[in-house]
Structure formats: C-alpha cells, structure tokens
mmCIF file of C-alpha atoms in Angstrom:
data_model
loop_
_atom_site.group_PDB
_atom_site.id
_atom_site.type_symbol
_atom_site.label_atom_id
_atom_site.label_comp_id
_atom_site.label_asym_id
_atom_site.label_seq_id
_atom_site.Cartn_x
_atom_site.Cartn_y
_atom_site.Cartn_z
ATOM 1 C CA UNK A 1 19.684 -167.759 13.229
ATOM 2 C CA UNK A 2 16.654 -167.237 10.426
ATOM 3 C CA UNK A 3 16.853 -169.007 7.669
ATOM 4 C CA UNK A 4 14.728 -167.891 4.268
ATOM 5 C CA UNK A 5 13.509 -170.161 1.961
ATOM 6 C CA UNK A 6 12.834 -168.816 -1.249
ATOM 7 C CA UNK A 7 12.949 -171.957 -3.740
ATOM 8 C CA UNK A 8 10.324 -172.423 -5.926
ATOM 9 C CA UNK A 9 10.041 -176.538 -4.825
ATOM 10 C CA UNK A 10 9.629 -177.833 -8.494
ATOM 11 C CA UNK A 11 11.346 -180.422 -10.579
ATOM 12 C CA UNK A 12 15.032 -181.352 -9.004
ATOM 13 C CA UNK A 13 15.594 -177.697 -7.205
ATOM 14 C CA UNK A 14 13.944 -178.777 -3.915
ATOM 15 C CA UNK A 15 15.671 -178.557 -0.632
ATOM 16 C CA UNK A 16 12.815 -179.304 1.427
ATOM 17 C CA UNK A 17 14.490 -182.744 3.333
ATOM 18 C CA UNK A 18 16.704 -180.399 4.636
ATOM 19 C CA UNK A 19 14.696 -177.600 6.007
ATOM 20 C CA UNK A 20 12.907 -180.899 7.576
ATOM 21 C CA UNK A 21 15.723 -181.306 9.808
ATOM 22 C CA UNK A 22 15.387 -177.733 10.870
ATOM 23 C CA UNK A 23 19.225 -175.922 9.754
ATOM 24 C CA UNK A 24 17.807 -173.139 11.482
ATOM 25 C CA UNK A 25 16.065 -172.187 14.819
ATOM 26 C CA UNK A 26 13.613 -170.058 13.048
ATOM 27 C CA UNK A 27 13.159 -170.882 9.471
ATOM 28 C CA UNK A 28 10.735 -168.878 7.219
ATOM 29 C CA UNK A 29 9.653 -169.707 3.717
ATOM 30 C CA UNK A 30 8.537 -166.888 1.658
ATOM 31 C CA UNK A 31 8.400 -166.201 -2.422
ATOM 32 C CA UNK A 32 9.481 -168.903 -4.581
ATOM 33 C CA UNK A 33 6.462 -171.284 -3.550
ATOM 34 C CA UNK A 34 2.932 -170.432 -3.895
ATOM 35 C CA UNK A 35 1.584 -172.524 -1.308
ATOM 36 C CA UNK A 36 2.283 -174.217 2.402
ATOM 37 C CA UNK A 37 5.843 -176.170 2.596
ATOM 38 C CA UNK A 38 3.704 -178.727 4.649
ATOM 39 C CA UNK A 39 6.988 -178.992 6.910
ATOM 40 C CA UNK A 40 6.475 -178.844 10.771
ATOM 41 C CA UNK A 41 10.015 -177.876 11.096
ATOM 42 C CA UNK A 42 8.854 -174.520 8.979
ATOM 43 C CA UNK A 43 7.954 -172.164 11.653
ATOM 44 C CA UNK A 44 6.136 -169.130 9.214
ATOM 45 C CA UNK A 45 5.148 -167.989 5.641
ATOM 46 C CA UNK A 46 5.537 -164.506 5.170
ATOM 47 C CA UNK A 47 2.321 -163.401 2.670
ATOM 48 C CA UNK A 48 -0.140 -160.687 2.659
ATOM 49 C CA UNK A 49 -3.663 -160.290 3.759
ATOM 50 C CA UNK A 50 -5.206 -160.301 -0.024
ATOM 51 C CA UNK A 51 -3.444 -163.131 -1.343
ATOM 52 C CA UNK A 52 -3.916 -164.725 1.714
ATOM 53 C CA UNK A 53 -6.921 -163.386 3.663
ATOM 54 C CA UNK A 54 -7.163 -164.018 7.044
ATOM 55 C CA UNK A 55 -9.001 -166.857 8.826
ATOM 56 C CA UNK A 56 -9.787 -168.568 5.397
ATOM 57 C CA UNK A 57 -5.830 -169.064 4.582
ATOM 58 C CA UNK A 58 -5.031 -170.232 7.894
ATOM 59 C CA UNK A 59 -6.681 -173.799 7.353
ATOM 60 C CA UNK A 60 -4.266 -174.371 3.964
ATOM 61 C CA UNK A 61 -1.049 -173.519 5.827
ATOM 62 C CA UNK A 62 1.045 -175.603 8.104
ATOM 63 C CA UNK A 63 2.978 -172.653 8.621
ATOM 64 C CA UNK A 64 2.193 -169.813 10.934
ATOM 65 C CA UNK A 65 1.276 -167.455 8.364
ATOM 66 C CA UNK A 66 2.684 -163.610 9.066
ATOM 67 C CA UNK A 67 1.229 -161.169 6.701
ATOM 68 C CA UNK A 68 4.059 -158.454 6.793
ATOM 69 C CA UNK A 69 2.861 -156.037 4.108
ATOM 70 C CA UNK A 70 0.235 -154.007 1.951
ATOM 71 C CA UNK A 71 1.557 -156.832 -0.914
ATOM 72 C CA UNK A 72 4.107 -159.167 -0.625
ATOM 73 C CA UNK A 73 5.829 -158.417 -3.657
ATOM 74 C CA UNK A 74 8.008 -155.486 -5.147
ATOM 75 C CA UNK A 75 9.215 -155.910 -8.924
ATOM 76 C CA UNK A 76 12.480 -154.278 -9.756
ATOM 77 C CA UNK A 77 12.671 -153.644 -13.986
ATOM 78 C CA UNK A 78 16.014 -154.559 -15.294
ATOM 79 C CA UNK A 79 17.553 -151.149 -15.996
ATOM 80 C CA UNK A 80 17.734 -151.534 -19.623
ATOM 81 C CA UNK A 81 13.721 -152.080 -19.892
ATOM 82 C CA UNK A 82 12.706 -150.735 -23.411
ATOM 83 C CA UNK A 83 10.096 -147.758 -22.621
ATOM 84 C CA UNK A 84 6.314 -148.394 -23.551
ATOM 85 C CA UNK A 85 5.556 -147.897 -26.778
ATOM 86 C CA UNK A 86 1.855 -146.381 -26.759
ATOM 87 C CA UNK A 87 -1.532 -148.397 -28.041
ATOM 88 C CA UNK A 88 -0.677 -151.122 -30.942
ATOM 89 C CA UNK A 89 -5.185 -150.656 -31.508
ATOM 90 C CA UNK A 90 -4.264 -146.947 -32.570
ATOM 91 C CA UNK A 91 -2.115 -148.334 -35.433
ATOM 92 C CA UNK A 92 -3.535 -151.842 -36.386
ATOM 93 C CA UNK A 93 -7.176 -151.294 -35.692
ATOM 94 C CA UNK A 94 -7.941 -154.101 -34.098
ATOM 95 C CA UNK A 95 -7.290 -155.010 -30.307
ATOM 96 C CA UNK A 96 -4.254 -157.777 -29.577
ATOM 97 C CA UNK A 97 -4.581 -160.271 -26.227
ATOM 98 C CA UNK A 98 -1.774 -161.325 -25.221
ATOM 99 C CA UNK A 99 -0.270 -163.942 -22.133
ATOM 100 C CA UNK A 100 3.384 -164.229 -21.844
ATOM 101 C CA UNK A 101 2.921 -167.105 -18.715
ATOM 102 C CA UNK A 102 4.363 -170.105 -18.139
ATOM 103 C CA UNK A 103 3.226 -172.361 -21.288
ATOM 104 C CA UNK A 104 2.338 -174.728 -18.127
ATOM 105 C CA UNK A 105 0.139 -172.530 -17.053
ATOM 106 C CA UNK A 106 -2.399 -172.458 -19.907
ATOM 107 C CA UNK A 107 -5.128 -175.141 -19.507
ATOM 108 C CA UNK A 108 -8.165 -176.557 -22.109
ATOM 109 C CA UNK A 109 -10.483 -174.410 -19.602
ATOM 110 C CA UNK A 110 -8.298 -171.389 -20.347
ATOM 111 C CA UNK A 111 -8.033 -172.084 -24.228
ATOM 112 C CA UNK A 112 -12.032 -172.272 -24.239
ATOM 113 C CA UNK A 113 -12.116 -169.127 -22.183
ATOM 114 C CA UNK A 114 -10.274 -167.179 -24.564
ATOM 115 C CA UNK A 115 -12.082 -168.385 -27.555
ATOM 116 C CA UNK A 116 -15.584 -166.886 -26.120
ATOM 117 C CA UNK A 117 -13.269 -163.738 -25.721
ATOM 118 C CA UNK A 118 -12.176 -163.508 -29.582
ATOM 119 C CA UNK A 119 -15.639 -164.550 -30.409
ATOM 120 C CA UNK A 120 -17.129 -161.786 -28.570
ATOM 121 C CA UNK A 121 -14.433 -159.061 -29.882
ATOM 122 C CA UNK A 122 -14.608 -158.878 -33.466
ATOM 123 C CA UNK A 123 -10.858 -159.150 -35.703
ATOM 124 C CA UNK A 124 -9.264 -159.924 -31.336
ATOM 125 C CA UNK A 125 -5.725 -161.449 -31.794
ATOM 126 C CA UNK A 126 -4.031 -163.245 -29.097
ATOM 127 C CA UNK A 127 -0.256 -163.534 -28.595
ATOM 128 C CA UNK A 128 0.830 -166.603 -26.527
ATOM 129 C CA UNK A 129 4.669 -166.434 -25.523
ATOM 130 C CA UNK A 130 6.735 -169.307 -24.230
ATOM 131 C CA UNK A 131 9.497 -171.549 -24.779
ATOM 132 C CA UNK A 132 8.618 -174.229 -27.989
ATOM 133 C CA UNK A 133 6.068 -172.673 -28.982
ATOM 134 C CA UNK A 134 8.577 -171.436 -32.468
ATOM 135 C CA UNK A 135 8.721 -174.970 -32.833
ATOM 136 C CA UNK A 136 6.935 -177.045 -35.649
ATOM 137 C CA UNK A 137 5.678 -180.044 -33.214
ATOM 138 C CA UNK A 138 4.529 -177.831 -30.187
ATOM 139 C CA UNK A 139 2.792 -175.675 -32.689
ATOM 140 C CA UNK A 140 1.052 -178.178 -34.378
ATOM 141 C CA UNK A 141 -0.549 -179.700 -30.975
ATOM 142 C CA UNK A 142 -1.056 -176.282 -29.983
ATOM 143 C CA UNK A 143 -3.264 -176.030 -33.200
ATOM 144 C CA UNK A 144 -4.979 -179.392 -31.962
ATOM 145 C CA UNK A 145 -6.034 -177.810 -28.586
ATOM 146 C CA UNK A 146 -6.816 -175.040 -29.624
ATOM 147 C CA UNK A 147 -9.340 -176.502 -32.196
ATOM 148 C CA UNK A 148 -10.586 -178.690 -29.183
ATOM 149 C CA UNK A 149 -10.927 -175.352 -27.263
ATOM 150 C CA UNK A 150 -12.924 -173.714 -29.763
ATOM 151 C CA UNK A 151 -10.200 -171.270 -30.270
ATOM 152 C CA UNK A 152 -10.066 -170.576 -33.987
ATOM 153 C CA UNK A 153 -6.000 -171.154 -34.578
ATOM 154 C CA UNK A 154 -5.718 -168.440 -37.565
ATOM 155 C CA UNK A 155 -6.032 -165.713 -34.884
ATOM 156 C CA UNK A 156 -3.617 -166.486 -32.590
ATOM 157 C CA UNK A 157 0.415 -165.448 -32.546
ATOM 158 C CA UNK A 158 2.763 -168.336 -31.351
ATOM 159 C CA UNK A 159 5.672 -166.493 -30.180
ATOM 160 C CA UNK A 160 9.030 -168.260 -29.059
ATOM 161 C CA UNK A 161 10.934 -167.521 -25.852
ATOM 162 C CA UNK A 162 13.392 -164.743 -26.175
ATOM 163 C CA UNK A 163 16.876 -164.576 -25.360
ATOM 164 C CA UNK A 164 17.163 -162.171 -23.431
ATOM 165 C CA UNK A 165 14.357 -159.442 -20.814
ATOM 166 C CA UNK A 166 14.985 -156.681 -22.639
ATOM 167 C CA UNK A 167 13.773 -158.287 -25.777
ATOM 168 C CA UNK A 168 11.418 -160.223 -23.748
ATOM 169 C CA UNK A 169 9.460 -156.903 -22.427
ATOM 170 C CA UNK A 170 9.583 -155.632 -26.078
ATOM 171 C CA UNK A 171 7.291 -158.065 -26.927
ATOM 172 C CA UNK A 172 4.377 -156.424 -24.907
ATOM 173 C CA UNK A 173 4.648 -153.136 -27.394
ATOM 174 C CA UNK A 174 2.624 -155.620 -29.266
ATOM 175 C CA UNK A 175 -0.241 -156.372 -27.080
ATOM 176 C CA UNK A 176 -3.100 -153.838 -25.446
ATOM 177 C CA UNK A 177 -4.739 -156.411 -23.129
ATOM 178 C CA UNK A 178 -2.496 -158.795 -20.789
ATOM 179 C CA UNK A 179 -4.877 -162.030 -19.603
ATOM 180 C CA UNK A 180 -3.650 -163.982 -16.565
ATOM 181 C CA UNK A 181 -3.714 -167.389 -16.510
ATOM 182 C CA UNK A 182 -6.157 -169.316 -14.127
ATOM 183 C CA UNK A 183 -5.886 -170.909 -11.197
ATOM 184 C CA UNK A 184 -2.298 -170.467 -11.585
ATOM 185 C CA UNK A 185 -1.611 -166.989 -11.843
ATOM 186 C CA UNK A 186 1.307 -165.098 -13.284
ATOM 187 C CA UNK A 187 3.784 -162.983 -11.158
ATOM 188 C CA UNK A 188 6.902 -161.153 -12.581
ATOM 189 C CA UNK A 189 4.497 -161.674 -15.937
ATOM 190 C CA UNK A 190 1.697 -159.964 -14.222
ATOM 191 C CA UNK A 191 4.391 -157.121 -13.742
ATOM 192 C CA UNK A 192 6.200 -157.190 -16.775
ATOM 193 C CA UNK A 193 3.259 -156.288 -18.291
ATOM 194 C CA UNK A 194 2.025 -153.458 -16.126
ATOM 195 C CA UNK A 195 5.553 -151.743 -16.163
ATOM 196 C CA UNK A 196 5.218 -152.145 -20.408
ATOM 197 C CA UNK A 197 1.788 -149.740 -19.623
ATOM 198 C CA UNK A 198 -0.017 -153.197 -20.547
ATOM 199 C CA UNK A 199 -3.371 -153.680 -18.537
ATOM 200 C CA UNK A 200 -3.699 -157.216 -17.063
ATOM 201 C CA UNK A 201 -7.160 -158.906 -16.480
ATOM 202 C CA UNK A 202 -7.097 -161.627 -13.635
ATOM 203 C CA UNK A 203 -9.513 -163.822 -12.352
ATOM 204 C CA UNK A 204 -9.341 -164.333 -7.969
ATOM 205 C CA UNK A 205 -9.886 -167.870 -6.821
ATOM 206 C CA UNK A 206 -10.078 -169.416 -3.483
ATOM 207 C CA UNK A 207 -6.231 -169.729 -2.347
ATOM 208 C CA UNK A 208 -2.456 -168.022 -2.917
ATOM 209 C CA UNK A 209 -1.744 -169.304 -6.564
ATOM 210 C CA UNK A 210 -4.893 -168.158 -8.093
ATOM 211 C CA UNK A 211 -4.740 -164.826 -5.526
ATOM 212 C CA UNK A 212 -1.258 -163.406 -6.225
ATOM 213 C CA UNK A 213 -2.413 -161.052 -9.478
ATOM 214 C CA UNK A 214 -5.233 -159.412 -7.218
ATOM 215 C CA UNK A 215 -2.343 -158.821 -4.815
ATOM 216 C CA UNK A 216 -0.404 -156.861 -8.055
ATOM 217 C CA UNK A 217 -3.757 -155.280 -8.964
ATOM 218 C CA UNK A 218 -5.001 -154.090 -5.280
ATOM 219 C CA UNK A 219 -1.447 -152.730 -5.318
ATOM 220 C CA UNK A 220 -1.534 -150.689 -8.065
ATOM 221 C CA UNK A 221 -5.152 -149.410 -7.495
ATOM 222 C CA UNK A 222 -6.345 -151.330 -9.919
ATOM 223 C CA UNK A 223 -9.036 -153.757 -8.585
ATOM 224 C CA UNK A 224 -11.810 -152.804 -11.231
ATOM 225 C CA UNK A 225 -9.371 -155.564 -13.478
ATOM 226 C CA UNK A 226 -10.226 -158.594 -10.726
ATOM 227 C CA UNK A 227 -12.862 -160.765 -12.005
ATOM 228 C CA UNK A 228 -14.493 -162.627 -9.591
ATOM 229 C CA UNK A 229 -16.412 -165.241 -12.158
ATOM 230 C CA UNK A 230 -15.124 -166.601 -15.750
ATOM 231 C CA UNK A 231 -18.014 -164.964 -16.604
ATOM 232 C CA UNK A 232 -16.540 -161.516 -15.466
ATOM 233 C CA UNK A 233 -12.852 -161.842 -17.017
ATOM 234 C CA UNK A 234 -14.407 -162.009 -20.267
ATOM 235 C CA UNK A 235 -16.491 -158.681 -19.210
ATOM 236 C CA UNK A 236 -13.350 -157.012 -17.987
ATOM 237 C CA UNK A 237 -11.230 -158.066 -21.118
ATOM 238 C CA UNK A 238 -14.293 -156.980 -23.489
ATOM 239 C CA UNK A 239 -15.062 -153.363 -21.632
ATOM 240 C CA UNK A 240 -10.997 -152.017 -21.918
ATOM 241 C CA UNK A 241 -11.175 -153.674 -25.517
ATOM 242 C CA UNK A 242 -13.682 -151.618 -26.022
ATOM 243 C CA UNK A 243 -12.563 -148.329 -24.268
ATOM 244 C CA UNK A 244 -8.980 -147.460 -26.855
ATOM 245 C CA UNK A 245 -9.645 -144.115 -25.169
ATOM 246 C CA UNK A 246 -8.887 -145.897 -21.581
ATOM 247 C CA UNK A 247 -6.798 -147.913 -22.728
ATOM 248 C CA UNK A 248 -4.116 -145.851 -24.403
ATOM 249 C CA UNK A 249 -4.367 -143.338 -21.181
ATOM 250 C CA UNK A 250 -3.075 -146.849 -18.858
ATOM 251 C CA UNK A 251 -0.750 -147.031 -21.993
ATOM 252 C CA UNK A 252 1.069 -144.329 -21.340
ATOM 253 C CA UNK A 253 0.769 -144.060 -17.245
ATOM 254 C CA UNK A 254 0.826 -147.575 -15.777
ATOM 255 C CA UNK A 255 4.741 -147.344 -15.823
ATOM 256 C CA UNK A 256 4.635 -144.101 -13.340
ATOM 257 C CA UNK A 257 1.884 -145.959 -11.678
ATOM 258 C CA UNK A 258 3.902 -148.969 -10.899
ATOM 259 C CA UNK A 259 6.970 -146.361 -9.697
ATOM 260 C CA UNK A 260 4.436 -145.052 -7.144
ATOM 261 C CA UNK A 261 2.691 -147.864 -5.803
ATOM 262 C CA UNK A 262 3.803 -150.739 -3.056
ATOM 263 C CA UNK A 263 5.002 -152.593 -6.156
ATOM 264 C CA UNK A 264 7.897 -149.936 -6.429
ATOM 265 C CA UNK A 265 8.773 -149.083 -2.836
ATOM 266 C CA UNK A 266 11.557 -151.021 -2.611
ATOM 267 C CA UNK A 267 12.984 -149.518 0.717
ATOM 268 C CA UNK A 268 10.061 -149.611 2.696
ATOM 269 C CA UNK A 269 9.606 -153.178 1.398
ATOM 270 C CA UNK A 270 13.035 -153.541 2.993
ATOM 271 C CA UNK A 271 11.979 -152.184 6.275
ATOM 272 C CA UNK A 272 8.519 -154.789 6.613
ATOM 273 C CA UNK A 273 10.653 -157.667 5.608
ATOM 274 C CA UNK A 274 13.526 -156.806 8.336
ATOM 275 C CA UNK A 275 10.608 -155.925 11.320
ATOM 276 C CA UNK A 276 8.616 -158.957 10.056
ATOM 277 C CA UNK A 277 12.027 -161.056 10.710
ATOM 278 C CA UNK A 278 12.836 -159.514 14.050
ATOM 279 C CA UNK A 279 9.497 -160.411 15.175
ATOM 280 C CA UNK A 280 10.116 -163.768 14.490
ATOM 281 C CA UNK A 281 13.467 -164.085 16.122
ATOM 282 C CA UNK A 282 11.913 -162.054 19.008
ATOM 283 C CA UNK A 283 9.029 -164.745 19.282
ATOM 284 C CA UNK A 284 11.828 -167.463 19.316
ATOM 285 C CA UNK A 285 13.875 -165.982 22.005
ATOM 286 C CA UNK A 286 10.869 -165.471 24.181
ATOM 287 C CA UNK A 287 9.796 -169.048 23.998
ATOM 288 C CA UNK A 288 6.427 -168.103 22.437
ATOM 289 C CA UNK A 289 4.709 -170.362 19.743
ATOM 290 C CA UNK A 290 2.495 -168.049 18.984
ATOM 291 C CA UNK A 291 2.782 -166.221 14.876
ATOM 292 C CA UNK A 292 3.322 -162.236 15.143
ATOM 293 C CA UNK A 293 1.157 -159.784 14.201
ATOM 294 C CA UNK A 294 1.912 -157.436 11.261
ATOM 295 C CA UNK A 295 4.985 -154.916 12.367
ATOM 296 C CA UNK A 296 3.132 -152.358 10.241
#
C-alpha cells in the first residue's frame, strides 16, 4: 500500500526507474537522499521544518513535502559504543579539530577554510578520517591540496578508515572540536560525534544537504554552534577552542544530552513516522492531492 524509499540514489544502488512506474499507490521517499527524487510518480518527502523550511523548500521539491517531526532524524549508538573519554586539550595542551565525513565531502573551499582556522588558533591540529587516506598516494595528493589550500600539511592527522564503529567512535576521544563539512553536511558523523561528548560546528546553507546538521544542532539545543557565514564557523570553532572550561563541561554531558533530546526519542519518533504515514494513505483513499499537514 505505502512504499518507503530510503536509498541513498548514488553510484549503482539506485532503484529510481522503478519507483517511476509507481510499485505502490502511495510511495514516500524519506532518509537515504538529501534532496527531491524528481519522480512524479513520488507522491511525498517526509523532512522537517528546519532542514526544510517552509515555503522556501517547496520550490526544490517535486514531491509534496510533509514535515512530520521536531527533526527528522533519531541516531541509535551501537550498544558497544566506547564511553567519552573527557577533554584531549586538558592532557595535550593544545586544541585538536577533527572531521570524520565522507572524504567526498571535503572541498579546496573547505581545506582553505580550515587553514584560516589553524592559523587563527595557535599549535590547532586537525584529524581528517576516511577510507585511503593510510595510504601513501592519497596522502601525498592530500599534501598537494592541502598546500594549495593554504593548509600547512605538518599539522594535520591522516587517519585511515577503521574496521569496525566501535573503534570508529574511539577515534573522537582524540578530538575536542568536530567541523562539518560544507555544503554537504555530515549526518550519523554529525552524531557520532555529539554522542562521543564532541561539539560539532556547522555552517547552514540555502537547501536540505547543507541544512541537515542545524536540524542535529536545533535538536539538541544547541543552535549557538550554527554559523550562518564562513566567516562565523571560524568564530564558532575559535570561541569553544578557546573556552577548555566549556568545552570539557559538553565533554562530559553531550552524551546525556543526546539521550534526552528528539535525537534519542526513538518511540515517539515511531509514533510521527506511523501518523505521518496514515495521513498519507488517508489522503489517498479520499481522493485528495493535496500534502498533509504535520500529525503533531
């Protein structure tokens, strides 16, 4: 009756010629993508109103957008998550950056952007974490853009992709400031990083994939960490470097934070997802064309 799509659309994984032919008679696509489907046959888009806001959304979507809840995410930890391990500034003495996204993710703009940021914090680290970058060849054109960036090389940590989440998440017990990528923001890194107690600074563009980690923020009443200019990540990133006070209190909260915010109410999650859905097949069965409003 409903069917869900949830695929991410990249590479060879995309189904979308068949939910052209419609497999459903509702069909919803929600999750996996960060943008419209551009399929007529794909009836709604289940979002929120902060990742999508309204009226301004509604002009980049051929689906009938339905904005079902306070976020439209919820992060479950794996249950064998390794518990945060405090501030690594208390210890080293010197503040650690760190991004964990999608090496894909990280553009020359972003490079450059994080170059004014270890210029402007004095003996700054940064620890980038992906797959090849343990390699000798990705490394060395890493080194290349970076120097093209202005990034100076000899301060940054090029950390290979783990085998496993557990070891994965250990990896932020080595990092005090998470920075989001731009325009394509993290997700499950965005909340990786919070449940490891790891603040992340994000910068809010113009449409869903540069919107999703002021969704996670807003969520966790955290919007002070939104930047709304380049010019205000590096702010945000150089005020909680320099704040170890702040910063170790997130340290050792964010977790319980997380636990108590949309992010980690899985059940009523549950419940705006399943009323969201009715309200679909309820528009269906009535005939109307018309995209429900929020089943609060």
């Amino acid at each position: 009756d409903i069917l869900v799509d949830l695929a991410g659309h990249t590479g060879m994984t995309s189904r979308l010629p068949l939910l052209a032919r419609r497999l459903a008679p509702v069909q919803v696509t929600y999750l996996g993508y960060p943008d419209t489907t551009g399929l007529p046959a794909m009836d709604y888009r289940f979002t929120d109103g902060i990742v999508d806001p309204e009226g301004d959304a509604e002009g980049r979507a051929s689906e009938r957008l339905v904005r079902f809840a306070p976020t439209a995410w919820t992060y479950q930890p794996p249950p064998d998550a390794p518990e945060p391990a405090g501030l690594p500034y208390a210890t080293r003495g010197y503040v650690t950056f760190g991004c964990f996204n999608s090496p894909s993710k990280i553009t020359d703009g972003m490079l450059a952007r994080w170059g004014l940021l270890l210029a402007a914090v004095p003996g700054a680290r940064l620890r980038l974490k992906g797959q090849g970058m343990g390699e000798a060849g990705p490394r060395a054109r890493y080194a290349e853009r970076f120097g093209r960036a202005g990034l100076p090389a000899d301060r940054v940590d090029l950390i290979e992709r783990t085998p496993d989440t557990r070891s994965h998440l250990a990896h932020y017990r080595e990092v005090d400031i998470a920075l989001d990528t731009f325009p394509y923001h993290g997700t499950t890194t965005t909340c990786e990083a919070l449940w490891m107690g790891v603040p992340v600074v994000s910068l809010a563009g113009d449409r869903h994939a540069s919107r999703v980690g002021v969704s996670l923020l807003n969520a966790i009443g955290r919007p002070q960490w939104v930047a709304s200019t380049p010019e205000d990540y590096l702010r945000i990133a150089r005020e909680l470097a320099g704040d170890p006070v702040a910063l170790a209190d997130e340290a050792r909260t964010l977790r319980e934070r997380v636990r108590q915010s949309p992010l980690g109410d899985h059940a009523g999650q549950s419940r705006r997802f399943a009323a969201a859905l009715r309200q679909c097949w309820t528009a269906w069965c009535g005939g109307r064309g018309t995209a429900p409003g929020s089943p609060g």
